[in-house]
Coordinates of C-alpha atoms and ligand atoms in Angstrom, one line a residue:
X208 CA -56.1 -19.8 -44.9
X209 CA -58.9 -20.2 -47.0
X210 CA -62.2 -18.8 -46.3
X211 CA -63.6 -21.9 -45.4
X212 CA -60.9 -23.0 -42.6
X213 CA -61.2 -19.4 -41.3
X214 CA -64.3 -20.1 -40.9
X215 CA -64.1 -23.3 -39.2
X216 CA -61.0 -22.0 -37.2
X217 CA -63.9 -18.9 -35.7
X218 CA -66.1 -22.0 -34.5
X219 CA -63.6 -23.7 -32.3
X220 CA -64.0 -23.3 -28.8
X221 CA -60.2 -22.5 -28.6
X222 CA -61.1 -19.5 -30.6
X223 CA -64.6 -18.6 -29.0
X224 CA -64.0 -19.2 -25.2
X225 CA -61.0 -16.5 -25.0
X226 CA -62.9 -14.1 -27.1
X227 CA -65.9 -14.9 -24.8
X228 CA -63.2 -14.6 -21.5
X229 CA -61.8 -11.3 -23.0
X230 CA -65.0 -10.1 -23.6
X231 CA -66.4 -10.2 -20.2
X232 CA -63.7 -9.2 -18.9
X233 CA -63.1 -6.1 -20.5
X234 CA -66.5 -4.9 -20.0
X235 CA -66.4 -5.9 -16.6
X236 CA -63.2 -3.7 -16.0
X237 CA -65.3 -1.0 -17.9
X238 CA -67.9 -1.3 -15.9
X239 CA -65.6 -0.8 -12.5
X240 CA -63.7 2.0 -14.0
X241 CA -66.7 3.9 -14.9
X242 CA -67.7 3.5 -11.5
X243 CA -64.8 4.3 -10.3
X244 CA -64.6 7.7 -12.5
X245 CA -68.2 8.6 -12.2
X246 CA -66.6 8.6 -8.3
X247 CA -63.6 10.6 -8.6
X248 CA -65.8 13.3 -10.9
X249 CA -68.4 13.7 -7.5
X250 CA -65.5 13.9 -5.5
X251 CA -63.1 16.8 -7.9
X252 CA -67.1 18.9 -7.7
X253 CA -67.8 18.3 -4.3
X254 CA -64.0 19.8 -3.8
X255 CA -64.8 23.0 -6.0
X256 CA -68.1 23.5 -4.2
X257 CA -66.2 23.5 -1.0
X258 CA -63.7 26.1 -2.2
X259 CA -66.9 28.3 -3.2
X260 CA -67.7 28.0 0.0
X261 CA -64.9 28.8 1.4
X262 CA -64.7 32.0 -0.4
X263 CA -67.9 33.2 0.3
X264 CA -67.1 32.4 4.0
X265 CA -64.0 34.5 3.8
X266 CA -66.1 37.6 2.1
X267 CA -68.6 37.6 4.8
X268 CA -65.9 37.9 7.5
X269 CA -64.3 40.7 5.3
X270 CA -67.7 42.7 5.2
X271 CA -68.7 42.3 8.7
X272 CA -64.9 43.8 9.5
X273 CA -64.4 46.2 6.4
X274 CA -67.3 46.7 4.4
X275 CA -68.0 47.0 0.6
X276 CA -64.3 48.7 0.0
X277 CA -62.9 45.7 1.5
X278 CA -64.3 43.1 -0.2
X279 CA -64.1 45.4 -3.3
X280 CA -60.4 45.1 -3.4
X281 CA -59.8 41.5 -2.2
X282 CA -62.1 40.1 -5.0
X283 CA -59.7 42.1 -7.4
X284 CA -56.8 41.0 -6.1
X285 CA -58.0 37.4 -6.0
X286 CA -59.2 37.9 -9.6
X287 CA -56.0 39.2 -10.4
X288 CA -53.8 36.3 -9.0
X289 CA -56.4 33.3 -10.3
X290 CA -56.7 34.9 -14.2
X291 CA -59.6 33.5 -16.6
X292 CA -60.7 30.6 -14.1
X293 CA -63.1 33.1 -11.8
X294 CA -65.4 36.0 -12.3
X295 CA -66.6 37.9 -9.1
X296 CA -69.8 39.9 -8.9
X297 CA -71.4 42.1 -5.9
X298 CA -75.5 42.1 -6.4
X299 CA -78.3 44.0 -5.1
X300 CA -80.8 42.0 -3.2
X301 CA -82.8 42.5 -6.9
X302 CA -80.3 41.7 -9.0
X303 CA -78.9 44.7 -9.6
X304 CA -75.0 44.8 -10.4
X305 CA -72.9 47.2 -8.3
X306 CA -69.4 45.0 -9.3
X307 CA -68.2 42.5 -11.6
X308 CA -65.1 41.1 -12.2
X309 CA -63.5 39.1 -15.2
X310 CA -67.0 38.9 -16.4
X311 CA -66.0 39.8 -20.2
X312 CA -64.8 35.9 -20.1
X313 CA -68.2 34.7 -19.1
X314 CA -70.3 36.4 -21.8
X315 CA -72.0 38.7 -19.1
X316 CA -74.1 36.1 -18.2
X317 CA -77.0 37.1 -17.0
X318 CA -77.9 36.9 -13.1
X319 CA -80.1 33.7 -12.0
X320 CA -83.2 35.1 -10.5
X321 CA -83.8 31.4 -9.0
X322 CA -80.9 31.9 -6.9
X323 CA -82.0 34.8 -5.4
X324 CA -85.5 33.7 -5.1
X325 CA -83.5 31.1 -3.0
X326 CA -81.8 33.5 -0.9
X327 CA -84.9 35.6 -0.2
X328 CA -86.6 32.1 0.9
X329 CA -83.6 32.3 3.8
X330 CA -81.6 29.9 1.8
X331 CA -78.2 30.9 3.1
X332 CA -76.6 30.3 -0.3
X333 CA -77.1 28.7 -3.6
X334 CA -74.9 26.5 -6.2
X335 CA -75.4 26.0 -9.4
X336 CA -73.7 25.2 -12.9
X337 CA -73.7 27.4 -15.7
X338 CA -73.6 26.6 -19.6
X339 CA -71.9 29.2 -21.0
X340 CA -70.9 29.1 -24.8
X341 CA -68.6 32.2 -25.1
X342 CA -66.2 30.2 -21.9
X343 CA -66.2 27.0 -23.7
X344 CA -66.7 24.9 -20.1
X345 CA -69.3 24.8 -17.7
X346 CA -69.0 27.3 -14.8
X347 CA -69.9 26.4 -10.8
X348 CA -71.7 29.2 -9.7
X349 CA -72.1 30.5 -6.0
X350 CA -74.8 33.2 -4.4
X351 CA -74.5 34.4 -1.1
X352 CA -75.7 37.3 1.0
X353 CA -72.7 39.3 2.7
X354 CA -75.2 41.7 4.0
X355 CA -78.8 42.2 4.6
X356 CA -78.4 44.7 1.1
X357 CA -75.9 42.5 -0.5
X358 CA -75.2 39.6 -2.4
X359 CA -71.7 37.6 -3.1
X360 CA -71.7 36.2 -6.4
X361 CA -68.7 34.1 -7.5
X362 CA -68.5 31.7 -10.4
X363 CA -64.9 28.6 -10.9
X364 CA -64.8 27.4 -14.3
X365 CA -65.1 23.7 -14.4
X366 CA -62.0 23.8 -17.2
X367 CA -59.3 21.9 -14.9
X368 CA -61.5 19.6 -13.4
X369 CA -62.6 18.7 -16.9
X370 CA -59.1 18.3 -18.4
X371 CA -58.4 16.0 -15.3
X372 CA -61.4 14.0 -16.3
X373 CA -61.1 14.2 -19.8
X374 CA -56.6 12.8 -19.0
X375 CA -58.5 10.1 -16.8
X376 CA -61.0 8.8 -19.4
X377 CA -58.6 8.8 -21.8
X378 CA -56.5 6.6 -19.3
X379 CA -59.2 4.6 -19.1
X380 CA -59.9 3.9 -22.6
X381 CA -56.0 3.1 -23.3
X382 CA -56.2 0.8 -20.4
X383 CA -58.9 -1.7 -21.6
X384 CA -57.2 -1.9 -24.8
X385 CA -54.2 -3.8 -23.5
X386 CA -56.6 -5.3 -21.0
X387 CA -58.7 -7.0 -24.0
X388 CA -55.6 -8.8 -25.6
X389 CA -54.0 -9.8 -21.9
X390 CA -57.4 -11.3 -20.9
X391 CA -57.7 -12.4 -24.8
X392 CA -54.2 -14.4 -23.9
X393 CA -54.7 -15.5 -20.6
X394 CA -58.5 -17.4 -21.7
X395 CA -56.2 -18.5 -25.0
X396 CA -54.1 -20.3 -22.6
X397 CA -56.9 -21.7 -20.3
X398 CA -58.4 -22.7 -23.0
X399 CA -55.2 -24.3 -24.7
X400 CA -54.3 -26.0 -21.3
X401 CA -58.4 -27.5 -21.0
X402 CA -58.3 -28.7 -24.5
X403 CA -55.6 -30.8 -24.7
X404 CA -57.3 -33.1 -22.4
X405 CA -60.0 -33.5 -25.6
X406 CA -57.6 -32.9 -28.8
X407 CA -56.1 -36.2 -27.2
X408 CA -59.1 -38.0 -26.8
X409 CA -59.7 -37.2 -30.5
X410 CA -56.3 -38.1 -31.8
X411 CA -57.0 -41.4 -30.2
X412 CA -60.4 -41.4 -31.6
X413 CA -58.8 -40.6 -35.3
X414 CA -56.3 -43.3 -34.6
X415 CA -58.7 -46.0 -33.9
X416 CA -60.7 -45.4 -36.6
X417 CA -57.3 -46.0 -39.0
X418 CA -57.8 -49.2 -37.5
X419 CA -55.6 -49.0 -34.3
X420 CA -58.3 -50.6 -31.9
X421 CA -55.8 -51.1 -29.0
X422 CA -54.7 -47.1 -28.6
X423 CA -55.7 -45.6 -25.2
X424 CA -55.7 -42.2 -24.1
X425 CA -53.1 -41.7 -21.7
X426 CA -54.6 -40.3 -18.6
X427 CA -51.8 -37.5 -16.9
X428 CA -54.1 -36.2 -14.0
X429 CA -54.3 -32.9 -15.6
X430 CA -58.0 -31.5 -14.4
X431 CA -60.9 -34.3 -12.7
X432 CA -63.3 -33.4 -16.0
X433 CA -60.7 -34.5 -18.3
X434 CA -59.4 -37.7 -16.7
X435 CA -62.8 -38.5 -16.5
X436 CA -63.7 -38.3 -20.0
X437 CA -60.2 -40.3 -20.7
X438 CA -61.0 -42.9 -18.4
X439 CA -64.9 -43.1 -19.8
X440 CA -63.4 -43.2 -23.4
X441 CA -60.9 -45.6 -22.7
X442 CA -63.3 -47.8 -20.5
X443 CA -65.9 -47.8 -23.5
X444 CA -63.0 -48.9 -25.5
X445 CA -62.4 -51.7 -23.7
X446 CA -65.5 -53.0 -23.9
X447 CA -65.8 -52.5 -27.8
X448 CA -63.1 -54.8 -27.7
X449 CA -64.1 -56.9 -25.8
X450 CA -67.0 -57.6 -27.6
X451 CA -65.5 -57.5 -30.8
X452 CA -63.0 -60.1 -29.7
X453 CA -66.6 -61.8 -28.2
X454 CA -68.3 -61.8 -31.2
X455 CA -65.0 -62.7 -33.3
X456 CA -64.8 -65.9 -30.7
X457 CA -68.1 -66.4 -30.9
X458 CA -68.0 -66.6 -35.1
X459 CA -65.4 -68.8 -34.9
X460 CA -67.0 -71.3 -32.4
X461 CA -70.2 -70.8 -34.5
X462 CA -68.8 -71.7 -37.5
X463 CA -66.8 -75.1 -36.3
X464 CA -69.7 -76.1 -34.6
X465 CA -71.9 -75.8 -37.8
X466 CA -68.8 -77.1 -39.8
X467 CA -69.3 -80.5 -38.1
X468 CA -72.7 -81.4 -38.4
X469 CA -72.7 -80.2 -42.0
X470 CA -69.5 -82.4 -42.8
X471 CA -71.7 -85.1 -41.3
X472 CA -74.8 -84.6 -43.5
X473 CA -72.1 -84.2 -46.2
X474 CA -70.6 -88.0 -45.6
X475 CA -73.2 -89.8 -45.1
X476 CA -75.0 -88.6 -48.3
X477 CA -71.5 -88.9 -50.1
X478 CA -71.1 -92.3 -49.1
X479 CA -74.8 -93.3 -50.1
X480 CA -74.3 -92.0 -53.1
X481 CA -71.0 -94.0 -54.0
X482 CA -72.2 -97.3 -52.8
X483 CA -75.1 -98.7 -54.2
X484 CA -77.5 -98.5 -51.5
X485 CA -81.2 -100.3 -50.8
X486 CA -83.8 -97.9 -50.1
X487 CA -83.3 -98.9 -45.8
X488 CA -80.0 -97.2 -46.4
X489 CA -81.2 -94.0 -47.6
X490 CA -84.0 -94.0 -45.6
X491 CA -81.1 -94.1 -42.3
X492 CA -79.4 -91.5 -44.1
X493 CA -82.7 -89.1 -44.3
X494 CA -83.2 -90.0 -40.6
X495 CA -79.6 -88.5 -40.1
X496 CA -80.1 -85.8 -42.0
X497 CA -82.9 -84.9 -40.4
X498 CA -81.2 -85.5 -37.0
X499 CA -78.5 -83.4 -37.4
X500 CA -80.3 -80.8 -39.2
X501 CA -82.3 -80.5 -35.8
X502 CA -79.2 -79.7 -34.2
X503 CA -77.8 -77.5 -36.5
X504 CA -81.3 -75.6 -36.1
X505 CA -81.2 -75.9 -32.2
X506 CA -77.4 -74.5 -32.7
X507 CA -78.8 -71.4 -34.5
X508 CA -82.5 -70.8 -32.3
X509 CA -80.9 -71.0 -28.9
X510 CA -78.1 -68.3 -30.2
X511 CA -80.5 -66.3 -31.4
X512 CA -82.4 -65.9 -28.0
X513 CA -79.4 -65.5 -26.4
X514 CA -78.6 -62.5 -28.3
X515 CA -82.1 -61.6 -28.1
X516 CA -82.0 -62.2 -24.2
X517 CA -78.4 -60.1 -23.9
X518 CA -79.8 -57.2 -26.2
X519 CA -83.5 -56.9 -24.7
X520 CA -84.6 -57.3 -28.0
X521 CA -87.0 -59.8 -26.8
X522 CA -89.7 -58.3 -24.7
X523 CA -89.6 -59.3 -20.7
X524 CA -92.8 -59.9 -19.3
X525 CA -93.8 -58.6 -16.3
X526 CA -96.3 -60.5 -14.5
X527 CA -97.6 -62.4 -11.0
X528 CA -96.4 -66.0 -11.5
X529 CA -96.2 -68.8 -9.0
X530 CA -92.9 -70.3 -9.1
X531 CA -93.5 -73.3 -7.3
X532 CA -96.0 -74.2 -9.9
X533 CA -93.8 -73.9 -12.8
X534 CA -91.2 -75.8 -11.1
X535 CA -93.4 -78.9 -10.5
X536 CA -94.5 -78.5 -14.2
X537 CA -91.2 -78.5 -15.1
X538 CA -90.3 -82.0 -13.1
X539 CA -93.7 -83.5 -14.5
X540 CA -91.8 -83.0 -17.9
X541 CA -88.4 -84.5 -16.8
X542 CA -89.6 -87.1 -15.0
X543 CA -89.9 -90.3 -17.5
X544 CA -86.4 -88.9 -18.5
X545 CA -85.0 -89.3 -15.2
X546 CA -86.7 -92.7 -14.5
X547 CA -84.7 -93.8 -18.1
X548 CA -81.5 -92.7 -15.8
X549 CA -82.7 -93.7 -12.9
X550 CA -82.2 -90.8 -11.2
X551 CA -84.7 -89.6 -8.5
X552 CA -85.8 -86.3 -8.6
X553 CA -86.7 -84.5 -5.3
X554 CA -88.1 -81.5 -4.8
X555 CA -87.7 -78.6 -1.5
X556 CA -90.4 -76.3 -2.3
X557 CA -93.1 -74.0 -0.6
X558 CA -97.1 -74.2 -0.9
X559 CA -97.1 -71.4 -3.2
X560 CA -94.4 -68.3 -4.1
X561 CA -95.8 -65.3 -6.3
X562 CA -93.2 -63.5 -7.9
X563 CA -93.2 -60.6 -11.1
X564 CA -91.3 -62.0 -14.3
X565 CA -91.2 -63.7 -17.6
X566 CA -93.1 -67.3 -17.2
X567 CA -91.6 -68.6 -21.0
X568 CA -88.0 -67.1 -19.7
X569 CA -87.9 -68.7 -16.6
X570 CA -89.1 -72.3 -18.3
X571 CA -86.2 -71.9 -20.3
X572 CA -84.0 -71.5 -17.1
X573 CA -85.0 -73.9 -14.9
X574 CA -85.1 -76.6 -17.7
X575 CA -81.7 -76.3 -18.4
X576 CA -80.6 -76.4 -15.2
X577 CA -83.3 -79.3 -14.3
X578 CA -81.6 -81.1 -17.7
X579 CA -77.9 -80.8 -17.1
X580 CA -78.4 -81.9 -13.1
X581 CA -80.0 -85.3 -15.0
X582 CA -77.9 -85.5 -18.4
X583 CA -74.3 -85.6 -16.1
X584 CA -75.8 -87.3 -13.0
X585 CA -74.7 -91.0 -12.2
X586 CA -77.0 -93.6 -12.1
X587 CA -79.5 -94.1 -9.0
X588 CA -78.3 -90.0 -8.0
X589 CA -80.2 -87.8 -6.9
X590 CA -81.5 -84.3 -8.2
X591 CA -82.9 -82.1 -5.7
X592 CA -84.5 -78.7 -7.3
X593 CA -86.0 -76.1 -4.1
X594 CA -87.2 -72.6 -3.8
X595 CA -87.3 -70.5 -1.2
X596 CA -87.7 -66.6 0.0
X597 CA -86.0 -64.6 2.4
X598 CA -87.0 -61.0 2.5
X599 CA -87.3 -59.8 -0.9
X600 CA -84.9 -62.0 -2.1
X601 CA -85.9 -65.2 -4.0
X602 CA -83.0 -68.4 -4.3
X603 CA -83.7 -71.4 -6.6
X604 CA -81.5 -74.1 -6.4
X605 CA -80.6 -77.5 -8.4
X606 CA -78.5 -79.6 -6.8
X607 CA -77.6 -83.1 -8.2
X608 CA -75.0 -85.6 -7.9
X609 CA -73.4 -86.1 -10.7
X610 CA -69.9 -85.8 -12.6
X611 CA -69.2 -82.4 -11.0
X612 CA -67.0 -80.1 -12.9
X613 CA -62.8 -79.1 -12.3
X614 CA -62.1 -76.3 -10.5
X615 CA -60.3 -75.0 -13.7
X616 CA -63.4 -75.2 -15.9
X617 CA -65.9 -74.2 -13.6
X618 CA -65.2 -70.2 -14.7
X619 CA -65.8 -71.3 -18.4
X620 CA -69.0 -72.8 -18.4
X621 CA -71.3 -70.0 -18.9
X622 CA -69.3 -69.3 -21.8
X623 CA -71.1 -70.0 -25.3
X624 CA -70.1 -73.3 -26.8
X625 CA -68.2 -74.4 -24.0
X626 CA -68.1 -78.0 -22.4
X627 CA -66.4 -79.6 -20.2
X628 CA -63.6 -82.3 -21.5
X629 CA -65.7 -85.3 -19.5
X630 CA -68.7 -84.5 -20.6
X631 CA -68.7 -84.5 -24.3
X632 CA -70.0 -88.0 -24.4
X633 CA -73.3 -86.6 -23.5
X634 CA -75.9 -85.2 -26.2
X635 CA -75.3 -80.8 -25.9
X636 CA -74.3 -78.0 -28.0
X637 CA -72.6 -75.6 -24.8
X638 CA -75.1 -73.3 -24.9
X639 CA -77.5 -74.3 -22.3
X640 CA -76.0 -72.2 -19.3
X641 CA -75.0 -69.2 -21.7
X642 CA -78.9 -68.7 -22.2
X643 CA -79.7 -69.1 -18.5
X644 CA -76.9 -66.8 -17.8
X645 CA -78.3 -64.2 -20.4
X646 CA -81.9 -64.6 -18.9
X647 CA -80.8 -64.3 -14.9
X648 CA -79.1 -61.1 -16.0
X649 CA -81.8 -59.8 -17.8
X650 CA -83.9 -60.5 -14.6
X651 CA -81.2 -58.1 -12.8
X652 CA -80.1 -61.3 -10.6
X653 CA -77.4 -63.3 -10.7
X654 CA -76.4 -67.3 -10.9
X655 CA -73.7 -69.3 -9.0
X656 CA -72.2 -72.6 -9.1
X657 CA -70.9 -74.9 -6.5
X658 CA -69.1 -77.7 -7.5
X659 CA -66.9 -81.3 -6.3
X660 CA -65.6 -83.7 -8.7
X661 CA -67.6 -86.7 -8.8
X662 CA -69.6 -85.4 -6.1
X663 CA -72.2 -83.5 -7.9
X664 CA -73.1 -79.7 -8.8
X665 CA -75.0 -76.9 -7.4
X666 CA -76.8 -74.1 -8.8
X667 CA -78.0 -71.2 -7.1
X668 CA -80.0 -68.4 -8.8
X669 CA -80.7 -65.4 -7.2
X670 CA -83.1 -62.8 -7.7
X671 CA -85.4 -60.3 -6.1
X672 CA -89.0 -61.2 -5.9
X673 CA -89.6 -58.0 -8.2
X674 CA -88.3 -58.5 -11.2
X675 CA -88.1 -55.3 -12.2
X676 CA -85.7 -54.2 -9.7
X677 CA -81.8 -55.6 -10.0
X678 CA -79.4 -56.8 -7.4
X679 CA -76.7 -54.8 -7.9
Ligands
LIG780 P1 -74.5 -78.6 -22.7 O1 -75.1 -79.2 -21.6 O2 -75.4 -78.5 -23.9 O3 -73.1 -79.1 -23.0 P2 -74.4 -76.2 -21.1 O4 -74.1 -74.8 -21.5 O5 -75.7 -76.5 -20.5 O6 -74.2 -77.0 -22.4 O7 -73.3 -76.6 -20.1 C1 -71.9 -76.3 -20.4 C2 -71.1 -77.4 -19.8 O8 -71.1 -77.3 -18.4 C3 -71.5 -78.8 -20.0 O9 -71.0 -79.3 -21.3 C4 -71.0 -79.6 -18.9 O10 -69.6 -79.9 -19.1 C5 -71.0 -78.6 -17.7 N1 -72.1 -78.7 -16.9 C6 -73.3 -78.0 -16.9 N2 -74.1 -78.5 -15.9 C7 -73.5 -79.4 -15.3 C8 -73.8 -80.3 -14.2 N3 -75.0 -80.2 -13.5 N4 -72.9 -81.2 -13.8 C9 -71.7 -81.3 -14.4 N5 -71.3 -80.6 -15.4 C10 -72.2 -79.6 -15.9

């Protein structure tokens, strides 16, 4: 493995999170097994301090029944049987030494004036531990009076407790070694079992961008985190495709609806050209030109603020408008266009209604529903447009009747370029209800259709009086 992968292999989080887990853990354990020995330690001294004790106890009894001579040959004989592990000693009340025993092995340490500073001061005994080089281990030390004249002194070398600690430490020690690479193990395979949830997502990821766009992660119900992500990744994917497949619709439709007016221009100028023409013919054929070049440019503006619309590119404005107002504009400006149809246009509307939201968006929306009610009405029908409020919701309706559209169609024409088979006589370009579609959304609300064959259409936005706020 080169020094680079080594490298990148210590950043994964396959490596990191077990080393992390193994980490802890071991120092947890540590941490418990120290208390756990600093434990046993008070408990193995507290045990030697009680069998001090229990000696000097024992001696007491002895001099109250037999005196100095005793004691004097019970503490040899109990020197005798115990070896290098005790010394005994009888004191003065000053210190001064009227016995020892085994106290060659303790360097002849000296007596501890404290301790019988403490026993003056009706201590009834004193313990303490002794440093002593020549023995090697610390000594637990016992003074007691026997007598009013004398003093029991009696010293246990700490050497066995200390060999039982030093065995458990080293027990200790050996344990957390196999500890670290158990724990290292166990967070290896967490960690293994975790990650495959996101290897797979990436193996997906690596195949899609080889160009496999329809790969999903397969979701097995493994842990909720990584479903989760699976069914987020797989979700976003769908909707990458579904807007490439969108936008690869939408090029196509663009570009045969370009392709015609284009071949058009294209004709007539080819056919001018051949025949030869009087200056009325070419001035038809500018007027052409000119005619369809306006559509090819209404073609391209009204795409462009529908994708400006669907992206929020194009700023929404926020402010107090009357609605009612802008819908009687709106019929002012349709009006000599539905007298040419002779269709009447009627309107259900309220003195006044104040809502938040774009004015030059919501022109665009209600005159291309106000234009589609009169361009596929019959003649001498109606159009009714009306507004009206209920709570904080706000529902504008055009109603007309006209061709209506088939049940079949009706889900396809909000759709971009799309028109229905009986109306293509009319003047349009199918984009009129993809741009109010874009710009009801935009306003968080939402738009509905209604509609009979031959009976007439109806449409119904809806959205709340705050623009700012959405519906769903
Ligand atoms: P255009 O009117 O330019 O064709 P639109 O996007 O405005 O495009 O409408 C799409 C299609 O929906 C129209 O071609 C027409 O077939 C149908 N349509 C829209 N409004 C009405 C209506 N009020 N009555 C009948 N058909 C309609």
């Amino acid at each position: 493995m080169s020094s680079n992968q080594s490298h990148k292999h210590r950043d994964t989080l396959s490596f990191r999170l077990p080393l992390w887990y193994a980490l802890i853990f071991t120092l947890t354990s540590l941490l418990a097994l120290s208390i756990f020995y600093y434990c046993i330690s008070q408990i193995t001294m507290g045990n030697t301090d009680d069998e001090l004790l229990e000696e000097l106890n024992e001696i007491y009894v002895l001099m109250q029944e037999g005196g100095v001579d005793q004691v004097t040959v019970e503490i040899v004989l109990e020197a005798e049987s115990e070896g290098n592990g005790i010394f005994y000693r009888l004191l003065t009340n000053d210190g001064v030494v009227l016995k020892a025993i085994n106290m060659e092995n303790y360097g002849n340490v000296a007596v501890s004036e404290a301790a019988l500073e403490g026993l003056r001061g009706n201590e009834k005994y004193v313990i303490e531990t002794l440093k002593i080089p020549e023995h090697g281990y610390d000594v637990r030390v016992i003074y007691g009076a026997i007598s009013p004249t004398i003093v029991f002194n009696m010293g246990l070398s700490l050497k066995d407790n200390y060999k039982y600690l030093g065995i458990f430490r080293n027990l200790i020690i050996l344990l957390l070694i196999p500890l670290f690479f158990i724990a290292a193990f166990i967070g290896w395979f967490l960690a293994r079992h975790a990650l495959k949830g996101v290897e797979d997502v990436t193996q997906t990821a690596i195949k899609i961008s080889n160009g496999a766009i329809d790969k999903r992660v397969d979701v097995k119900s493994r842990f909720y985190e990584i479903d989760r992500l699976a069914n987020t990744f797989n979700g976003m994917l769908d909707r990458i495709q579904s807007l490439i497949n969108g936008m690869q619709e939408m090029n196509d439709n663009v570009a045969h609806d370009l392709r015609s007016p284009l071949t058009r221009i294209r004709g007539l100028a080819e056919i001018t050209l051949i025949g030869k023409k009087s200056i009325e013919d070419y001035s038809e054929m500018a007027a052409s030109t000119i005619e369809e070049c306006d559509k090819l440019i209404a073609i391209i503006n009204t795409m462009l603020d529908i994708t400006e619309t669907e992206s929020g590119v194009s700023l929404f404005q926020s402010e107090p408008l009357d609605i009612v107002e802008l819908i009687v504009s709106a019929c002012e400006l349709f009006d000599p266009i539905a007298k040419e149809k002779e269709v009447r246009l009627t309107t259900v509307l309220p003195d006044r209604l104040i809502i938040q939201g774009d004015k030059s968006k919501l022109q665009r929306l209600v005159t291309n529903l106000l234009e589609n009610a009169i361009k596929y009405n019959r003649q001498g029908g109606t159009v009714t447009i009306s507004v009206k409020q209920e709570n904080q919701l706000v529902n504008l309706q055009v109603e007309d009747t006209g061709l209506g559209i088939p049940e079949e169609e009706l889900p396809h024409i909000f759709e971009r370029f799309y028109r229905c088979d009986r109306s293509r006589s009319q003047a349009g370009i199918g984009l009129g209800l993809s741009l109010a579609k874009a710009i009801v959304k935009a306003f968080g609300g939402e738009i509905r259709v209604q509609s009979t064959l031959n009976q007439g259409s109806l449409f119904t936005v809806s959205f709340l009086i705050d623009s700012k706020r959405t519906l769903k």
